[in-house]
Amino acid sequence: MEKTLLEVKNLKKYFSTSAGPLHAVDSISFKLRRGTTLGVVGESGCGKSTLGRLILHLLPVTDGQIFYDGEDITNPNRKKLRLLRRNMQMVFQDPYSSLNPRQTVADIIGEPLVIYKVSESKKDLGIRTRDIMEIVGLPSRYETTYPHELDGGRRQRVGLGRAIALNPQLIVCDEPVSALDVSIQAQILNLLQDLQKQLGLTYLFITHDLSVVKHISDEIMVMYLGVMVEKSPTDDLFKWQLHPYTKALLSAIPQAKLGIKKDRILLRGELSSPINPPNACRFAPRCNYAIDMCYRSNPSLEKVLPDHFVACHRVREINEF
Amino acid sequence: MDTHEQPVLEVKDLVVRYYVEGSVVEAVNGISFSLYKGKTLGLIGETGAGKTTTALSLLRLVPDPPGVIESGEILYKGKNVLSLPEKEVRQYRGNDVAMIFQDPMSSLNPVMHVGDQIRESIEIHENVSKYEALDRAKRMLESVEIPSSRYYEYPHQFSGGMKQRVVIAMALACSPQVLIADEPTTALDVTIQAQVLDMMRQLIDEYKMSMLMITHDLGVVAEICDFVAIIYAGEIVESGTIEDIFNNTKHPYTIGLFNSLPDLDSPTSRLNAIPGLMPNPSDLPTGCRFHPRCQHATTLCSTEKPHKEDVSATHTVSCWNYKEIERQ
């Protein structure tokens, strides 16, 4: 078993709004082992991006702790943060808005090297930049190209190049392929897997697309309205979905195949408000199995199978074991 | 496709170009297809393939300049839409053919009650009293499962899925014969997408409409379409019934699209991505448009454009080597 690289304990993020505190991330805990990929799945507004941003300190934490390599990094000072950022990077959904339109590809990829004074000379910087471009599959003729001249797939390669420039250990990928066409999406997913093998990277992979997350993750965590409802190794989750929300989510994916039996579970209604949520199961208003108890208390995460955690009062009844 | 029946809408050899800063963007290059009563045709392609331009042409909404419909015919019940006078086109839009766009927010007026937006389209197209229009708008809201008590609310008070349902209600308010849906569920979450698709299927059955469904998602196509046309660089490379395309895939591009998708049932360690990128529509390759990305390409492919060939009575494909290619 690989060592834990990132650990999150009871992480909370509340945004204050005029109507009361908005619980974007509520008591999330998990461990991420070195060299593996944890997929975070959920629909818009479930807090998955906020979670990624909290880990990278792009947003201040309300409560809870984050450990990196065994060290508490919840509230780092500036100097510490600077060192941390070298090891933790992020790839964003929209490769266009995350790249400076006035910098060339070589400038964008080389900038982290300049900021952290990694290169001794201009010549060395050029060599390193070209090396990185080669790793992410960008021919050197693109060195002097600007982002607007590139298509979405190549832009995402530039974003990846910048993220791996300082040889980080952890990369938070926030929907890195959702803005791309399927044929290009497959190219970038393959590249992400190659980089993981080559450089021993650890990914926190945030997405709404279950087929993508199945393809790339070792473990999957399903979020609903700021809370974790189910977490398990990837293969197990696709064999046994134990939480009613995960069941519905999986059955809702339109599959590119004919003649498969469709027992679609249609959910009633839409997401409830994350502002001042009551002490109840967040999913209860849309759940087909909800009983009185689900509206009265919030279920805690419990281990149902080895490595398989579910937060549901009725998990044993529904799944009959 | 069934030749005994008259198509509701027929597109013949449509060519659309955009003239921008001295270069010519060849967006749509000779597309032909037919829509039949009560049936749904899926038009599948990636960004820049010409899907949306095709849809806009059907309503004569291609922005001109820079866009020009160079040639071709669009026949609605035998009438050529491209030669109709502007006044009749306004009747045709909305009354005969309606469209749903990808982003529901950009189709709704943010400062107008949602109910009034539906009522407006009824009043414009039909000669009815204000009260009748109001009553019908309320019934339309109910038919897309929104309580009519929410008639006087604004779009920002609705969630994404509900907004898209309002847009669908607007499009269906005048009972059009043809509905064009341009990526109607792409902006929605999967569980909401499932709700909206389910509802669209019911409404189509109820109103006996024909639908042109534009999407890049083969999963959505499998859910809702009867016929499929695959479009690449402004040309239809393969078309047929849904069974033809999904179970007897012939064109290497279509095969590539299926192989690029991560499969939920059988795990693969690596995806078979299609190498390269979509060609630039202002500088299209010679011969078969797909040959630079095709692993089966021969010298013939790079010089001569393939003809449309019949695989069966319903299935056509444009590829020189389709007989030798097998989908893995």
Tab-separated table of C-alpha atoms in Angstrom, chain A residues 42-45 48 142 151 153-154 179-187 189-191 193-194 197 208 210-212 214-215 235 238 245 248-250 252-258 260 262 264-271 286, chain B residues 45-47 159-162 165 189-195 197-198 201 216-220 222-223 242-243 246-247 253 257-278 293 327:
chain	number	residue	atom	x	y	z
A	42	GLY	CA	-21.240	15.315	-8.377
A	43	GLU	CA	-23.585	17.687	-10.142
A	44	SER	CA	-23.275	21.467	-10.353
A	45	GLY	CA	-23.392	23.084	-6.942
A	48	LYS	CA	-16.611	19.651	-5.733
A	142	TYR	CA	4.437	26.345	-30.903
A	151	ASP	CA	-7.479	24.873	-30.351
A	153	GLY	CA	-7.007	20.412	-26.911
A	154	ARG	CA	-3.622	22.101	-27.382
A	179	ALA	CA	-14.863	21.647	-22.496
A	180	LEU	CA	-13.308	19.396	-25.153
A	181	ASP	CA	-14.772	17.340	-27.999
A	182	VAL	CA	-14.833	13.565	-27.484
A	183	SER	CA	-12.025	12.789	-29.930
A	184	ILE	CA	-9.786	15.381	-28.216
A	185	GLN	CA	-11.013	14.405	-24.753
A	186	ALA	CA	-9.636	10.904	-25.317
A	187	GLN	CA	-6.222	12.348	-26.277
A	189	LEU	CA	-7.179	11.566	-20.850
A	190	ASN	CA	-4.465	9.346	-22.336
A	191	LEU	CA	-1.896	12.099	-21.753
A	193	GLN	CA	-2.516	8.751	-17.575
A	194	ASP	CA	0.902	8.747	-19.285
A	197	LYS	CA	2.963	6.822	-14.872
A	208	HIS	CA	-19.421	15.479	-13.396
A	210	LEU	CA	-19.060	9.297	-14.516
A	211	SER	CA	-17.657	7.464	-17.521
A	212	VAL	CA	-14.545	9.678	-17.494
A	214	LYS	CA	-14.458	5.473	-14.059
A	215	HIS	CA	-11.796	5.416	-16.713
A	235	ASP	CA	-14.611	-1.137	-9.525
A	238	PHE	CA	-19.704	0.384	-10.462
A	245	TYR	CA	-28.266	9.110	-5.165
A	248	ALA	CA	-29.892	7.401	-9.733
A	249	LEU	CA	-26.778	9.190	-10.997
A	250	LEU	CA	-25.469	6.054	-12.649
A	252	ALA	CA	-29.150	8.615	-15.645
A	253	ILE	CA	-26.047	8.444	-17.841
A	254	PRO	CA	-27.135	8.074	-21.450
A	255	GLN	CA	-25.068	5.240	-22.890
A	256	ALA	CA	-23.888	5.051	-26.474
A	257	LYS	CA	-25.317	1.569	-26.952
A	258	LEU	CA	-28.584	0.131	-28.157
A	260	ILE	CA	-29.381	-2.267	-23.058
A	262	LYS	CA	-32.870	0.660	-18.974
A	264	ARG	CA	-33.826	4.400	-15.178
A	265	ILE	CA	-34.421	5.907	-11.775
A	266	LEU	CA	-35.872	9.347	-12.423
A	267	LEU	CA	-35.294	11.693	-9.519
A	268	ARG	CA	-38.041	14.027	-8.452
A	269	GLY	CA	-37.341	17.732	-8.229
A	270	GLU	CA	-34.023	19.510	-8.154
A	271	LEU	CA	-31.244	20.382	-5.703
A	286	ARG	CA	-35.512	13.835	-3.855
B	45	GLY	CA	-20.589	16.055	-34.998
B	46	GLU	CA	-17.898	17.887	-33.094
B	47	THR	CA	-17.263	21.599	-32.662
B	159	SER	CA	-33.164	26.441	-12.114
B	160	GLY	CA	-31.344	25.413	-15.307
B	161	GLY	CA	-33.577	22.431	-15.996
B	162	MET	CA	-36.754	24.451	-15.437
B	165	ARG	CA	-38.439	23.385	-19.930
B	189	ASP	CA	-26.654	17.906	-15.104
B	190	VAL	CA	-27.169	14.211	-15.878
B	191	THR	CA	-30.102	13.622	-13.541
B	192	ILE	CA	-31.827	16.768	-14.880
B	193	GLN	CA	-30.881	15.787	-18.442
B	194	ALA	CA	-32.654	12.468	-17.905
B	195	GLN	CA	-35.805	14.312	-16.777
B	197	LEU	CA	-35.080	13.973	-22.343
B	198	ASP	CA	-37.879	11.887	-20.898
B	201	ARG	CA	-39.834	12.099	-25.826
B	216	HIS	CA	-22.210	15.612	-29.855
B	217	ASP	CA	-23.337	13.059	-27.277
B	218	LEU	CA	-23.822	9.563	-28.700
B	219	GLY	CA	-25.498	8.538	-25.446
B	220	VAL	CA	-28.264	11.117	-25.917
B	222	ALA	CA	-29.182	6.330	-28.377
B	223	GLU	CA	-31.927	7.552	-26.060
B	242	ILE	CA	-29.975	4.153	-35.290
B	243	GLU	CA	-29.339	0.389	-35.553
B	246	PHE	CA	-24.675	1.830	-33.678
B	247	ASN	CA	-24.538	-1.841	-34.611
B	253	TYR	CA	-14.660	8.628	-38.225
B	257	LEU	CA	-16.066	8.550	-32.151
B	258	PHE	CA	-17.344	5.361	-30.527
B	259	ASN	CA	-13.842	4.252	-29.559
B	260	SER	CA	-13.019	7.624	-27.956
B	261	LEU	CA	-15.754	7.155	-25.378
B	262	PRO	CA	-14.803	5.553	-22.082
B	263	ASP	CA	-17.052	2.505	-21.743
B	264	LEU	CA	-18.937	2.010	-18.502
B	265	ASP	CA	-19.283	-1.752	-18.924
B	266	SER	CA	-15.934	-2.979	-20.163
B	267	PRO	CA	-12.848	-1.360	-18.684
B	268	THR	CA	-10.095	-0.292	-21.076
B	269	SER	CA	-6.714	0.838	-19.856
B	270	ARG	CA	-6.261	3.211	-22.771
B	271	LEU	CA	-8.678	5.055	-25.034
B	272	ASN	CA	-8.330	4.850	-28.807
B	273	ALA	CA	-8.236	8.559	-29.484
B	274	ILE	CA	-8.606	9.844	-33.049
B	275	PRO	CA	-5.198	11.390	-33.804
B	276	GLY	CA	-4.953	14.998	-34.974
B	277	LEU	CA	-7.571	17.731	-35.014
B	278	MET	CA	-10.646	18.872	-36.909
B	293	ARG	CA	-6.643	11.632	-39.389
B	327	ARG	CA	-15.147	-1.876	-35.947
